[in-house]
Amino acid sequence: MAFAVARFEILAYTRDRSRDRLVFDEDVVMAMAGTSEPLAARQSERIDALEVCLSKLKPEHQKTLTDYYAKGYNFKEIAAFQDRGHSAVKAMVMRLRQSLGKCIERQMASSA
Amino acid sequence: MSTSEKKDPNADDVRKRLAELLEDSRFNSDFTEEQRSELNTALRSSEENRTFASQYLLDSESLKEALATDEISAISTGKSTGRITDTREAGMLRRSLPWVAMAASAALVGLLCFMWLSRAPIGYIQDESGALFAEGAGPRDGILERRSYELVSGLIAVELRNGVTMTVKGPAEFDVVDAFRVRLHKGNVRAMAPETGHGFTIETPNADIEDLGTEFGVSVDKESGDSEVHVFDGRVDVKNPGENAAIASLELGESARILKGQINSNGSALPDRFFTPADVSYSRWARASESIRQDEDVVFYYGFNEQIEDDRLLKDEALHGDANDGTITGARWVSGRWPGKRALLFDQQGDSVQIEIPEALPRFTFAAWVKLDRMDEPLTAILNSMGWKEGSLHLQISRSRESFVPRAFPRPVRKKSSVRVPTGQWSLLVAVVDVEARTARTWINGELTIDGYMAEVPIIDPGTCFLGEYRESIDGARSRGFRGRMDEVVLLRRAMSEKEIRKMYNRGRPHSKALRDT
């Protein structure tokens, strides 16, 4: 039996993905759930801060993060676009995440 | 990005390492068992590490959402050539926001973990026409992953994340290995590889076909495993399966038949045997136009097919009711949305099509695919009744191009969107008027632009009308000349829903960027 191209359903998507090799062990996922409650409650505040912090980044850094997080390119692919080394791109993303983290904390502290 | 409590001098290093492991796990094909074990052990060992990792995953999702939203704004303002797939991804993530805000549970973290550990999609289905996949062997919402697919019939256009585009005609069986490798067991594929897709290879049972910056077609016969390669641009290398050395190279215009261990020249390349992305969208439109022609509410349907015996006739192709053929004055036949599609070009004073609409319409939907070149006058006629009288119909674009307004009706109108009728690109203009409901609405490219409420209820009795101009009388002054092309015009005696209008746009758009269903 055949069927037409179906529209996306998040549950089917995550169910299917679960067939991939798992990164996290089940007990770790359960343990992390316990720590997530207070964090999730604050997340909308962090998103506001994140947006302010993102707007302060240089356009090329924003682009790298968009390619990596929003478009799903891996370090190797971005390295090929930017004509630089794979580890240089990885280091840049890690650095940007770190500075965004600090910026978010500062932003939240100042608006508290 | 978690709150830092600087108790442990090594805490920063631990977080750095955790962040690195989390990033490495994102594309888990490269993630080793040692790394996995290190990550899980670290997460088991301390509450602080788990908090850091949970926050890192939450922030990653928020980052993805914020950046994808930016991408959408760029697309809608025309600043980017962003792909439909970005819109879909962003839409999915935007929907995920309430979970982040509300759901603080095992399910949330579980979901984030699933999303995190997943591989990024290798490619997306950009367009399709009548595509049917075998059960369990189709993509979910057009996302291509590393697995096997079986296209039973129809056509698909695919974009891989390295920029390679492929069109596949069913029946076809293929495995997506990664963005640079597709294994074709059966079927017919055309591939176009830009610079970023250099080295893209289609593996067939008897040979690997490697692209060297080109456009080529490959077909595979499942029973024999024999394949054919046709090169339309650039060069391809043919290699024995899994080997590095090329056993032959094919240049632009050449084709070859590849049997087991044997390559035979096959004469000139035959581009018409392999479908392009434009063929896919043309086929998608052709199927949709067939169903409009069959609609019992159609007053007229002009598909703009040139009639060899009378090129001044615009044939009404509706399958029901009386034929309302139009009479062409001046306008010339040119190409439309696709190379094989005809259109009328209105570029001279007096270019128009005369139509008789013999019935009064309590409600109607008018839709036209147009490519506006310029606006010479304050108003540009799309469909105008002759003269100005109660019940006459005047669908036109104002110079500001802000609106596509049915002028015969008292306002007020409410502007719903800043979308304008663009110049130089094909656009779908739709007007829906319902006398009983007292509404008059217009859409540009599937987006509601004007929502008007009629204070009085006129009779809508269009009578003699003209496509592309306004005339006071048959021999009277002509004005509001439309300058551009039209290639499909339909009038229905019912009000189409917003969903139908968006569907009409998605099925008729000449490019692959579709509107999301609402």
mmCIF file with all atom_site columns, N, CA, C and O in Angstrom, chain A residues 1-3 6 8 14 17 21 23 25 27 33 35-36 39-40 43 46 68-69 72-73 77 90 97 101, chain B residues 1 20 23-24 26 28 31 36 40 44 47 55 59-60 62 64 100 118-120 133 135 141 145 161:
data_model
loop_
_atom_site.group_PDB
_atom_site.id
_atom_site.type_symbol
_atom_site.label_atom_id
_atom_site.label_alt_id
_atom_site.label_comp_id
_atom_site.label_asym_id
_atom_site.label_entity_id
_atom_site.label_seq_id
_atom_site.pdbx_PDB_ins_code
_atom_site.Cartn_x
_atom_site.Cartn_y
_atom_site.Cartn_z
_atom_site.occupancy
_atom_site.B_iso_or_equiv
_atom_site.pdbx_formal_charge
_atom_site.auth_seq_id
_atom_site.auth_comp_id
_atom_site.auth_asym_id
_atom_site.auth_atom_id
_atom_site.pdbx_PDB_model_num
ATOM 1   N N  . MET A 1 1   ? 0.831  -1.197 0.000  1.00 0.00 ? 1   MET A N  1
ATOM 2   C CA . MET A 1 1   ? 0.000  0.000  0.000  1.00 0.00 ? 1   MET A CA 1
ATOM 3   C C  . MET A 1 1   ? 0.870  1.253  0.000  1.00 0.00 ? 1   MET A C  1
ATOM 4   O O  . MET A 1 1   ? 1.884  1.311  0.646  1.00 0.00 ? 1   MET A O  1
ATOM 5   N N  . ALA A 1 2   ? 0.467  2.236  -0.788 1.00 0.00 ? 2   ALA A N  1
ATOM 6   C CA . ALA A 1 2   ? 1.254  3.461  -0.885 1.00 0.00 ? 2   ALA A CA 1
ATOM 7   C C  . ALA A 1 2   ? 0.508  4.622  -0.234 1.00 0.00 ? 2   ALA A C  1
ATOM 8   O O  . ALA A 1 2   ? -0.695 4.556  -0.066 1.00 0.00 ? 2   ALA A O  1
ATOM 9   N N  . PHE A 1 3   ? 1.240  5.627  0.137  1.00 0.00 ? 3   PHE A N  1
ATOM 10  C CA . PHE A 1 3   ? 0.572  6.805  0.694  1.00 0.00 ? 3   PHE A CA 1
ATOM 11  C C  . PHE A 1 3   ? 1.272  8.062  0.207  1.00 0.00 ? 3   PHE A C  1
ATOM 12  O O  . PHE A 1 3   ? 2.433  8.024  -0.167 1.00 0.00 ? 3   PHE A O  1
ATOM 13  N N  . ALA A 1 6   ? 3.480  12.691 3.501  1.00 0.00 ? 6   ALA A N  1
ATOM 14  C CA . ALA A 1 6   ? 2.691  13.082 4.674  1.00 0.00 ? 6   ALA A CA 1
ATOM 15  C C  . ALA A 1 6   ? 3.277  14.306 5.327  1.00 0.00 ? 6   ALA A C  1
ATOM 16  O O  . ALA A 1 6   ? 4.457  14.583 5.189  1.00 0.00 ? 6   ALA A O  1
ATOM 17  N N  . PHE A 1 8   ? 4.429  16.737 8.481  1.00 0.00 ? 8   PHE A N  1
ATOM 18  C CA . PHE A 1 8   ? 5.291  16.475 9.611  1.00 0.00 ? 8   PHE A CA 1
ATOM 19  C C  . PHE A 1 8   ? 4.524  16.374 10.921 1.00 0.00 ? 8   PHE A C  1
ATOM 20  O O  . PHE A 1 8   ? 3.647  17.164 11.201 1.00 0.00 ? 8   PHE A O  1
ATOM 21  N N  . THR A 1 14  ? 9.994  12.348 16.632 1.00 0.00 ? 14  THR A N  1
ATOM 22  C CA . THR A 1 14  ? 10.833 11.996 17.773 1.00 0.00 ? 14  THR A CA 1
ATOM 23  C C  . THR A 1 14  ? 10.826 10.485 17.998 1.00 0.00 ? 14  THR A C  1
ATOM 24  O O  . THR A 1 14  ? 11.838 9.911  18.359 1.00 0.00 ? 14  THR A O  1
ATOM 25  N N  . ARG A 1 17  ? 13.244 9.117  15.597 1.00 0.00 ? 17  ARG A N  1
ATOM 26  C CA . ARG A 1 17  ? 14.606 9.425  15.981 1.00 0.00 ? 17  ARG A CA 1
ATOM 27  C C  . ARG A 1 17  ? 15.082 8.527  17.116 1.00 0.00 ? 17  ARG A C  1
ATOM 28  O O  . ARG A 1 17  ? 16.250 8.291  17.276 1.00 0.00 ? 17  ARG A O  1
ATOM 29  N N  . ARG A 1 21  ? 20.902 5.423  17.654 1.00 0.00 ? 21  ARG A N  1
ATOM 30  C CA . ARG A 1 21  ? 21.653 5.092  18.851 1.00 0.00 ? 21  ARG A CA 1
ATOM 31  C C  . ARG A 1 21  ? 21.480 6.210  19.878 1.00 0.00 ? 21  ARG A C  1
ATOM 32  O O  . ARG A 1 21  ? 21.600 7.396  19.564 1.00 0.00 ? 21  ARG A O  1
ATOM 33  N N  . VAL A 1 23  ? 22.153 8.764  22.893 1.00 0.00 ? 23  VAL A N  1
ATOM 34  C CA . VAL A 1 23  ? 23.302 9.420  23.487 1.00 0.00 ? 23  VAL A CA 1
ATOM 35  C C  . VAL A 1 23  ? 23.210 9.301  25.006 1.00 0.00 ? 23  VAL A C  1
ATOM 36  O O  . VAL A 1 23  ? 24.184 9.012  25.687 1.00 0.00 ? 23  VAL A O  1
ATOM 37  N N  . ASP A 1 25  ? 21.726 7.674  28.502 1.00 0.00 ? 25  ASP A N  1
ATOM 38  C CA . ASP A 1 25  ? 21.124 6.483  29.094 1.00 0.00 ? 25  ASP A CA 1
ATOM 39  C C  . ASP A 1 25  ? 19.808 6.885  29.751 1.00 0.00 ? 25  ASP A C  1
ATOM 40  O O  . ASP A 1 25  ? 19.640 8.031  30.182 1.00 0.00 ? 25  ASP A O  1
ATOM 41  N N  . ASP A 1 27  ? 18.440 6.201  32.632 1.00 0.00 ? 27  ASP A N  1
ATOM 42  C CA . ASP A 1 27  ? 18.473 6.701  34.021 1.00 0.00 ? 27  ASP A CA 1
ATOM 43  C C  . ASP A 1 27  ? 18.978 8.133  34.076 1.00 0.00 ? 27  ASP A C  1
ATOM 44  O O  . ASP A 1 27  ? 18.574 8.925  34.923 1.00 0.00 ? 27  ASP A O  1
ATOM 45  N N  . ALA A 1 33  ? 15.541 15.021 34.280 1.00 0.00 ? 33  ALA A N  1
ATOM 46  C CA . ALA A 1 33  ? 14.169 15.553 34.373 1.00 0.00 ? 33  ALA A CA 1
ATOM 47  C C  . ALA A 1 33  ? 13.956 16.216 35.728 1.00 0.00 ? 33  ALA A C  1
ATOM 48  O O  . ALA A 1 33  ? 13.318 17.260 35.823 1.00 0.00 ? 33  ALA A O  1
ATOM 49  N N  . THR A 1 35  ? 16.052 17.771 37.504 1.00 0.00 ? 35  THR A N  1
ATOM 50  C CA . THR A 1 35  ? 16.727 19.074 37.659 1.00 0.00 ? 35  THR A CA 1
ATOM 51  C C  . THR A 1 35  ? 16.147 20.135 36.738 1.00 0.00 ? 35  THR A C  1
ATOM 52  O O  . THR A 1 35  ? 16.485 21.310 36.852 1.00 0.00 ? 35  THR A O  1
ATOM 53  N N  . SER A 1 36  ? 15.302 19.715 35.816 1.00 0.00 ? 36  SER A N  1
ATOM 54  C CA . SER A 1 36  ? 14.888 20.655 34.771 1.00 0.00 ? 36  SER A CA 1
ATOM 55  C C  . SER A 1 36  ? 13.756 21.592 35.191 1.00 0.00 ? 36  SER A C  1
ATOM 56  O O  . SER A 1 36  ? 13.585 22.644 34.591 1.00 0.00 ? 36  SER A O  1
ATOM 57  N N  . LEU A 1 39  ? 14.524 25.194 35.904 1.00 0.00 ? 39  LEU A N  1
ATOM 58  C CA . LEU A 1 39  ? 15.149 25.788 34.712 1.00 0.00 ? 39  LEU A CA 1
ATOM 59  C C  . LEU A 1 39  ? 14.099 26.125 33.662 1.00 0.00 ? 39  LEU A C  1
ATOM 60  O O  . LEU A 1 39  ? 14.092 27.215 33.080 1.00 0.00 ? 39  LEU A O  1
ATOM 61  N N  . ALA A 1 40  ? 13.195 25.157 33.409 1.00 0.00 ? 40  ALA A N  1
ATOM 62  C CA . ALA A 1 40  ? 12.180 25.362 32.373 1.00 0.00 ? 40  ALA A CA 1
ATOM 63  C C  . ALA A 1 40  ? 11.275 26.526 32.725 1.00 0.00 ? 40  ALA A C  1
ATOM 64  O O  . ALA A 1 40  ? 10.841 27.279 31.860 1.00 0.00 ? 40  ALA A O  1
ATOM 65  N N  . GLN A 1 43  ? 12.810 29.676 31.564 1.00 0.00 ? 43  GLN A N  1
ATOM 66  C CA . GLN A 1 43  ? 13.353 29.715 30.208 1.00 0.00 ? 43  GLN A CA 1
ATOM 67  C C  . GLN A 1 43  ? 12.816 30.867 29.357 1.00 0.00 ? 43  GLN A C  1
ATOM 68  O O  . GLN A 1 43  ? 13.546 31.420 28.547 1.00 0.00 ? 43  GLN A O  1
ATOM 69  N N  . ARG A 1 46  ? 14.931 33.695 29.927 1.00 0.00 ? 46  ARG A N  1
ATOM 70  C CA . ARG A 1 46  ? 16.241 33.512 29.275 1.00 0.00 ? 46  ARG A CA 1
ATOM 71  C C  . ARG A 1 46  ? 16.161 33.767 27.774 1.00 0.00 ? 46  ARG A C  1
ATOM 72  O O  . ARG A 1 46  ? 17.101 34.263 27.169 1.00 0.00 ? 46  ARG A O  1
ATOM 73  N N  . TYR A 1 68  ? 24.663 26.448 12.146 1.00 0.00 ? 68  TYR A N  1
ATOM 74  C CA . TYR A 1 68  ? 24.845 25.289 13.016 1.00 0.00 ? 68  TYR A CA 1
ATOM 75  C C  . TYR A 1 68  ? 23.547 24.887 13.726 1.00 0.00 ? 68  TYR A C  1
ATOM 76  O O  . TYR A 1 68  ? 23.106 23.737 13.642 1.00 0.00 ? 68  TYR A O  1
ATOM 77  N N  . TYR A 1 69  ? 22.909 25.844 14.402 1.00 0.00 ? 69  TYR A N  1
ATOM 78  C CA . TYR A 1 69  ? 21.746 25.484 15.222 1.00 0.00 ? 69  TYR A CA 1
ATOM 79  C C  . TYR A 1 69  ? 20.429 25.463 14.442 1.00 0.00 ? 69  TYR A C  1
ATOM 80  O O  . TYR A 1 69  ? 19.606 24.580 14.637 1.00 0.00 ? 69  TYR A O  1
ATOM 81  N N  . GLY A 1 72  ? 21.181 23.240 10.855 1.00 0.00 ? 72  GLY A N  1
ATOM 82  C CA . GLY A 1 72  ? 21.616 21.862 11.094 1.00 0.00 ? 72  GLY A CA 1
ATOM 83  C C  . GLY A 1 72  ? 22.878 21.438 10.355 1.00 0.00 ? 72  GLY A C  1
ATOM 84  O O  . GLY A 1 72  ? 23.123 20.243 10.186 1.00 0.00 ? 72  GLY A O  1
ATOM 85  N N  . TYR A 1 73  ? 23.671 22.390 9.869  1.00 0.00 ? 73  TYR A N  1
ATOM 86  C CA . TYR A 1 73  ? 24.948 21.996 9.270  1.00 0.00 ? 73  TYR A CA 1
ATOM 87  C C  . TYR A 1 73  ? 25.922 21.590 10.374 1.00 0.00 ? 73  TYR A C  1
ATOM 88  O O  . TYR A 1 73  ? 25.862 22.139 11.480 1.00 0.00 ? 73  TYR A O  1
ATOM 89  N N  . GLU A 1 77  ? 30.835 20.847 7.578  1.00 0.00 ? 77  GLU A N  1
ATOM 90  C CA . GLU A 1 77  ? 30.186 21.529 6.457  1.00 0.00 ? 77  GLU A CA 1
ATOM 91  C C  . GLU A 1 77  ? 30.393 23.046 6.533  1.00 0.00 ? 77  GLU A C  1
ATOM 92  O O  . GLU A 1 77  ? 30.677 23.698 5.529  1.00 0.00 ? 77  GLU A O  1
ATOM 93  N N  . LYS A 1 90  ? 34.528 24.692 15.298 1.00 0.00 ? 90  LYS A N  1
ATOM 94  C CA . LYS A 1 90  ? 34.031 24.132 16.555 1.00 0.00 ? 90  LYS A CA 1
ATOM 95  C C  . LYS A 1 90  ? 34.407 25.042 17.726 1.00 0.00 ? 90  LYS A C  1
ATOM 96  O O  . LYS A 1 90  ? 33.565 25.381 18.566 1.00 0.00 ? 90  LYS A O  1
ATOM 97  N N  . ARG A 1 97  ? 28.982 30.195 22.402 1.00 0.00 ? 97  ARG A N  1
ATOM 98  C CA . ARG A 1 97  ? 28.024 29.693 23.397 1.00 0.00 ? 97  ARG A CA 1
ATOM 99  C C  . ARG A 1 97  ? 28.392 30.177 24.795 1.00 0.00 ? 97  ARG A C  1
ATOM 100 O O  . ARG A 1 97  ? 27.546 30.574 25.581 1.00 0.00 ? 97  ARG A O  1
ATOM 101 N N  . GLY A 1 101 ? 26.252 32.677 27.081 1.00 0.00 ? 101 GLY A N  1
ATOM 102 C CA . GLY A 1 101 ? 25.842 32.255 28.429 1.00 0.00 ? 101 GLY A CA 1
ATOM 103 C C  . GLY A 1 101 ? 26.116 33.361 29.438 1.00 0.00 ? 101 GLY A C  1
ATOM 104 O O  . GLY A 1 101 ? 25.247 33.709 30.245 1.00 0.00 ? 101 GLY A O  1
ATOM 105 N N  . MET B 2 1   ? 26.110 27.695 29.809 1.00 0.00 ? 1   MET B N  1
ATOM 106 C CA . MET B 2 1   ? 25.286 28.843 30.050 1.00 0.00 ? 1   MET B CA 1
ATOM 107 C C  . MET B 2 1   ? 24.524 28.750 31.359 1.00 0.00 ? 1   MET B C  1
ATOM 108 O O  . MET B 2 1   ? 23.514 29.361 31.562 1.00 0.00 ? 1   MET B O  1
ATOM 109 N N  . GLU B 2 20  ? 31.397 20.482 25.262 1.00 0.00 ? 20  GLU B N  1
ATOM 110 C CA . GLU B 2 20  ? 32.047 19.900 24.088 1.00 0.00 ? 20  GLU B CA 1
ATOM 111 C C  . GLU B 2 20  ? 31.458 18.523 23.760 1.00 0.00 ? 20  GLU B C  1
ATOM 112 O O  . GLU B 2 20  ? 31.182 18.209 22.607 1.00 0.00 ? 20  GLU B O  1
ATOM 113 N N  . GLU B 2 23  ? 28.056 18.948 22.251 1.00 0.00 ? 23  GLU B N  1
ATOM 114 C CA . GLU B 2 23  ? 28.134 19.354 20.836 1.00 0.00 ? 23  GLU B CA 1
ATOM 115 C C  . GLU B 2 23  ? 28.571 18.180 19.960 1.00 0.00 ? 23  GLU B C  1
ATOM 116 O O  . GLU B 2 23  ? 28.043 17.992 18.872 1.00 0.00 ? 23  GLU B O  1
ATOM 117 N N  . ASP B 2 24  ? 29.542 17.398 20.453 1.00 0.00 ? 24  ASP B N  1
ATOM 118 C CA . ASP B 2 24  ? 29.994 16.254 19.658 1.00 0.00 ? 24  ASP B CA 1
ATOM 119 C C  . ASP B 2 24  ? 28.886 15.224 19.461 1.00 0.00 ? 24  ASP B C  1
ATOM 120 O O  . ASP B 2 24  ? 28.821 14.539 18.446 1.00 0.00 ? 24  ASP B O  1
ATOM 121 N N  . ARG B 2 26  ? 25.841 15.793 19.026 1.00 0.00 ? 26  ARG B N  1
ATOM 122 C CA . ARG B 2 26  ? 24.769 16.312 18.169 1.00 0.00 ? 26  ARG B CA 1
ATOM 123 C C  . ARG B 2 26  ? 24.700 15.575 16.833 1.00 0.00 ? 26  ARG B C  1
ATOM 124 O O  . ARG B 2 26  ? 23.629 15.275 16.334 1.00 0.00 ? 26  ARG B O  1
ATOM 125 N N  . ASN B 2 28  ? 25.557 12.327 15.901 1.00 0.00 ? 28  ASN B N  1
ATOM 126 C CA . ASN B 2 28  ? 26.056 11.188 16.652 1.00 0.00 ? 28  ASN B CA 1
ATOM 127 C C  . ASN B 2 28  ? 26.721 10.096 15.826 1.00 0.00 ? 28  ASN B C  1
ATOM 128 O O  . ASN B 2 28  ? 27.203 9.135  16.371 1.00 0.00 ? 28  ASN B O  1
ATOM 129 N N  . PHE B 2 31  ? 30.143 10.258 17.052 1.00 0.00 ? 31  PHE B N  1
ATOM 130 C CA . PHE B 2 31  ? 30.256 10.231 18.514 1.00 0.00 ? 31  PHE B CA 1
ATOM 131 C C  . PHE B 2 31  ? 30.676 8.833  18.957 1.00 0.00 ? 31  PHE B C  1
ATOM 132 O O  . PHE B 2 31  ? 29.974 7.861  18.692 1.00 0.00 ? 31  PHE B O  1
ATOM 133 N N  . ARG B 2 36  ? 30.439 8.779  24.720 1.00 0.00 ? 36  ARG B N  1
ATOM 134 C CA . ARG B 2 36  ? 29.096 8.559  25.254 1.00 0.00 ? 36  ARG B CA 1
ATOM 135 C C  . ARG B 2 36  ? 29.172 8.155  26.737 1.00 0.00 ? 36  ARG B C  1
ATOM 136 O O  . ARG B 2 36  ? 28.444 8.665  27.583 1.00 0.00 ? 36  ARG B O  1
ATOM 137 N N  . ASN B 2 40  ? 27.720 10.268 29.983 1.00 0.00 ? 40  ASN B N  1
ATOM 138 C CA . ASN B 2 40  ? 26.723 9.711  30.914 1.00 0.00 ? 40  ASN B CA 1
ATOM 139 C C  . ASN B 2 40  ? 27.263 9.603  32.332 1.00 0.00 ? 40  ASN B C  1
ATOM 140 O O  . ASN B 2 40  ? 26.550 9.859  33.301 1.00 0.00 ? 40  ASN B O  1
ATOM 141 N N  . ARG B 2 44  ? 25.718 11.413 35.593 1.00 0.00 ? 44  ARG B N  1
ATOM 142 C CA . ARG B 2 44  ? 25.286 10.629 36.756 1.00 0.00 ? 44  ARG B CA 1
ATOM 143 C C  . ARG B 2 44  ? 25.943 11.148 38.037 1.00 0.00 ? 44  ARG B C  1
ATOM 144 O O  . ARG B 2 44  ? 25.354 11.129 39.095 1.00 0.00 ? 44  ARG B O  1
ATOM 145 N N  . GLU B 2 47  ? 24.694 16.555 40.478 1.00 0.00 ? 47  GLU B N  1
ATOM 146 C CA . GLU B 2 47  ? 23.490 17.352 40.232 1.00 0.00 ? 47  GLU B CA 1
ATOM 147 C C  . GLU B 2 47  ? 23.854 18.610 39.421 1.00 0.00 ? 47  GLU B C  1
ATOM 148 O O  . GLU B 2 47  ? 23.139 19.028 38.513 1.00 0.00 ? 47  GLU B O  1
ATOM 149 N N  . GLN B 2 55  ? 20.249 22.828 31.157 1.00 0.00 ? 55  GLN B N  1
ATOM 150 C CA . GLN B 2 55  ? 20.182 24.235 30.722 1.00 0.00 ? 55  GLN B CA 1
ATOM 151 C C  . GLN B 2 55  ? 20.800 24.392 29.334 1.00 0.00 ? 55  GLN B C  1
ATOM 152 O O  . GLN B 2 55  ? 20.307 25.142 28.504 1.00 0.00 ? 55  GLN B O  1
ATOM 153 N N  . ASP B 2 59  ? 18.814 25.904 26.268 1.00 0.00 ? 59  ASP B N  1
ATOM 154 C CA . ASP B 2 59  ? 19.331 27.082 25.562 1.00 0.00 ? 59  ASP B CA 1
ATOM 155 C C  . ASP B 2 59  ? 19.575 26.782 24.085 1.00 0.00 ? 59  ASP B C  1
ATOM 156 O O  . ASP B 2 59  ? 19.370 27.637 23.224 1.00 0.00 ? 59  ASP B O  1
ATOM 157 N N  . SER B 2 60  ? 20.017 25.567 23.800 1.00 0.00 ? 60  SER B N  1
ATOM 158 C CA . SER B 2 60  ? 20.273 25.204 22.398 1.00 0.00 ? 60  SER B CA 1
ATOM 159 C C  . SER B 2 60  ? 18.975 25.265 21.606 1.00 0.00 ? 60  SER B C  1
ATOM 160 O O  . SER B 2 60  ? 18.944 25.745 20.477 1.00 0.00 ? 60  SER B O  1
ATOM 161 N N  . SER B 2 62  ? 16.325 27.053 22.388 1.00 0.00 ? 62  SER B N  1
ATOM 162 C CA . SER B 2 62  ? 15.905 28.454 22.300 1.00 0.00 ? 62  SER B CA 1
ATOM 163 C C  . SER B 2 62  ? 16.707 29.175 21.220 1.00 0.00 ? 62  SER B C  1
ATOM 164 O O  . SER B 2 62  ? 16.182 29.989 20.470 1.00 0.00 ? 62  SER B O  1
ATOM 165 N N  . LYS B 2 64  ? 18.102 27.813 18.595 1.00 0.00 ? 64  LYS B N  1
ATOM 166 C CA . LYS B 2 64  ? 17.624 27.284 17.313 1.00 0.00 ? 64  LYS B CA 1
ATOM 167 C C  . LYS B 2 64  ? 16.348 28.023 16.912 1.00 0.00 ? 64  LYS B C  1
ATOM 168 O O  . LYS B 2 64  ? 16.180 28.449 15.772 1.00 0.00 ? 64  LYS B O  1
ATOM 169 N N  . VAL B 2 100 ? 8.451  24.611 26.258 1.00 0.00 ? 100 VAL B N  1
ATOM 170 C CA . VAL B 2 100 ? 9.557  25.125 27.046 1.00 0.00 ? 100 VAL B CA 1
ATOM 171 C C  . VAL B 2 100 ? 9.006  25.961 28.193 1.00 0.00 ? 100 VAL B C  1
ATOM 172 O O  . VAL B 2 100 ? 9.454  25.877 29.317 1.00 0.00 ? 100 VAL B O  1
ATOM 173 N N  . SER B 2 118 ? 19.453 13.567 17.687 1.00 0.00 ? 118 SER B N  1
ATOM 174 C CA . SER B 2 118 ? 19.130 13.219 16.311 1.00 0.00 ? 118 SER B CA 1
ATOM 175 C C  . SER B 2 118 ? 20.166 13.790 15.361 1.00 0.00 ? 118 SER B C  1
ATOM 176 O O  . SER B 2 118 ? 20.765 14.814 15.629 1.00 0.00 ? 118 SER B O  1
ATOM 177 N N  . ARG B 2 119 ? 20.301 13.126 14.290 1.00 0.00 ? 119 ARG B N  1
ATOM 178 C CA . ARG B 2 119 ? 21.130 13.653 13.211 1.00 0.00 ? 119 ARG B CA 1
ATOM 179 C C  . ARG B 2 119 ? 20.400 14.812 12.558 1.00 0.00 ? 119 ARG B C  1
ATOM 180 O O  . ARG B 2 119 ? 19.191 14.809 12.479 1.00 0.00 ? 119 ARG B O  1
ATOM 181 N N  . ALA B 2 120 ? 21.134 15.775 12.068 1.00 0.00 ? 120 ALA B N  1
ATOM 182 C CA . ALA B 2 120 ? 20.483 16.835 11.288 1.00 0.00 ? 120 ALA B CA 1
ATOM 183 C C  . ALA B 2 120 ? 19.997 16.213 9.985  1.00 0.00 ? 120 ALA B C  1
ATOM 184 O O  . ALA B 2 120 ? 20.623 15.278 9.477  1.00 0.00 ? 120 ALA B O  1
ATOM 185 N N  . PHE B 2 133 ? 4.770  7.189  -1.968 1.00 0.00 ? 133 PHE B N  1
ATOM 186 C CA . PHE B 2 133 ? 5.871  6.354  -1.478 1.00 0.00 ? 133 PHE B CA 1
ATOM 187 C C  . PHE B 2 133 ? 5.307  5.047  -0.958 1.00 0.00 ? 133 PHE B C  1
ATOM 188 O O  . PHE B 2 133 ? 4.161  4.985  -0.490 1.00 0.00 ? 133 PHE B O  1
ATOM 189 N N  . GLU B 2 135 ? 4.665  2.179  1.685  1.00 0.00 ? 135 GLU B N  1
ATOM 190 C CA . GLU B 2 135 ? 4.445  2.335  3.113  1.00 0.00 ? 135 GLU B CA 1
ATOM 191 C C  . GLU B 2 135 ? 5.746  2.080  3.887  1.00 0.00 ? 135 GLU B C  1
ATOM 192 O O  . GLU B 2 135 ? 6.449  1.109  3.635  1.00 0.00 ? 135 GLU B O  1
ATOM 193 N N  . ASP B 2 141 ? 7.242  14.595 6.485  1.00 0.00 ? 141 ASP B N  1
ATOM 194 C CA . ASP B 2 141 ? 7.229  16.021 6.159  1.00 0.00 ? 141 ASP B CA 1
ATOM 195 C C  . ASP B 2 141 ? 8.425  16.432 5.313  1.00 0.00 ? 141 ASP B C  1
ATOM 196 O O  . ASP B 2 141 ? 9.059  17.462 5.528  1.00 0.00 ? 141 ASP B O  1
ATOM 197 N N  . GLU B 2 145 ? 16.479 11.509 5.524  1.00 0.00 ? 145 GLU B N  1
ATOM 198 C CA . GLU B 2 145 ? 17.483 11.058 6.482  1.00 0.00 ? 145 GLU B CA 1
ATOM 199 C C  . GLU B 2 145 ? 18.289 9.930  5.851  1.00 0.00 ? 145 GLU B C  1
ATOM 200 O O  . GLU B 2 145 ? 18.002 9.526  4.728  1.00 0.00 ? 145 GLU B O  1
ATOM 201 N N  . ARG B 2 161 ? 21.689 19.083 1.805  1.00 0.00 ? 161 ARG B N  1
ATOM 202 C CA . ARG B 2 161 ? 22.174 20.246 2.543  1.00 0.00 ? 161 ARG B CA 1
ATOM 203 C C  . ARG B 2 161 ? 23.487 20.822 2.018  1.00 0.00 ? 161 ARG B C  1
ATOM 204 O O  . ARG B 2 161 ? 23.898 21.893 2.424  1.00 0.00 ? 161 ARG B O  1
#
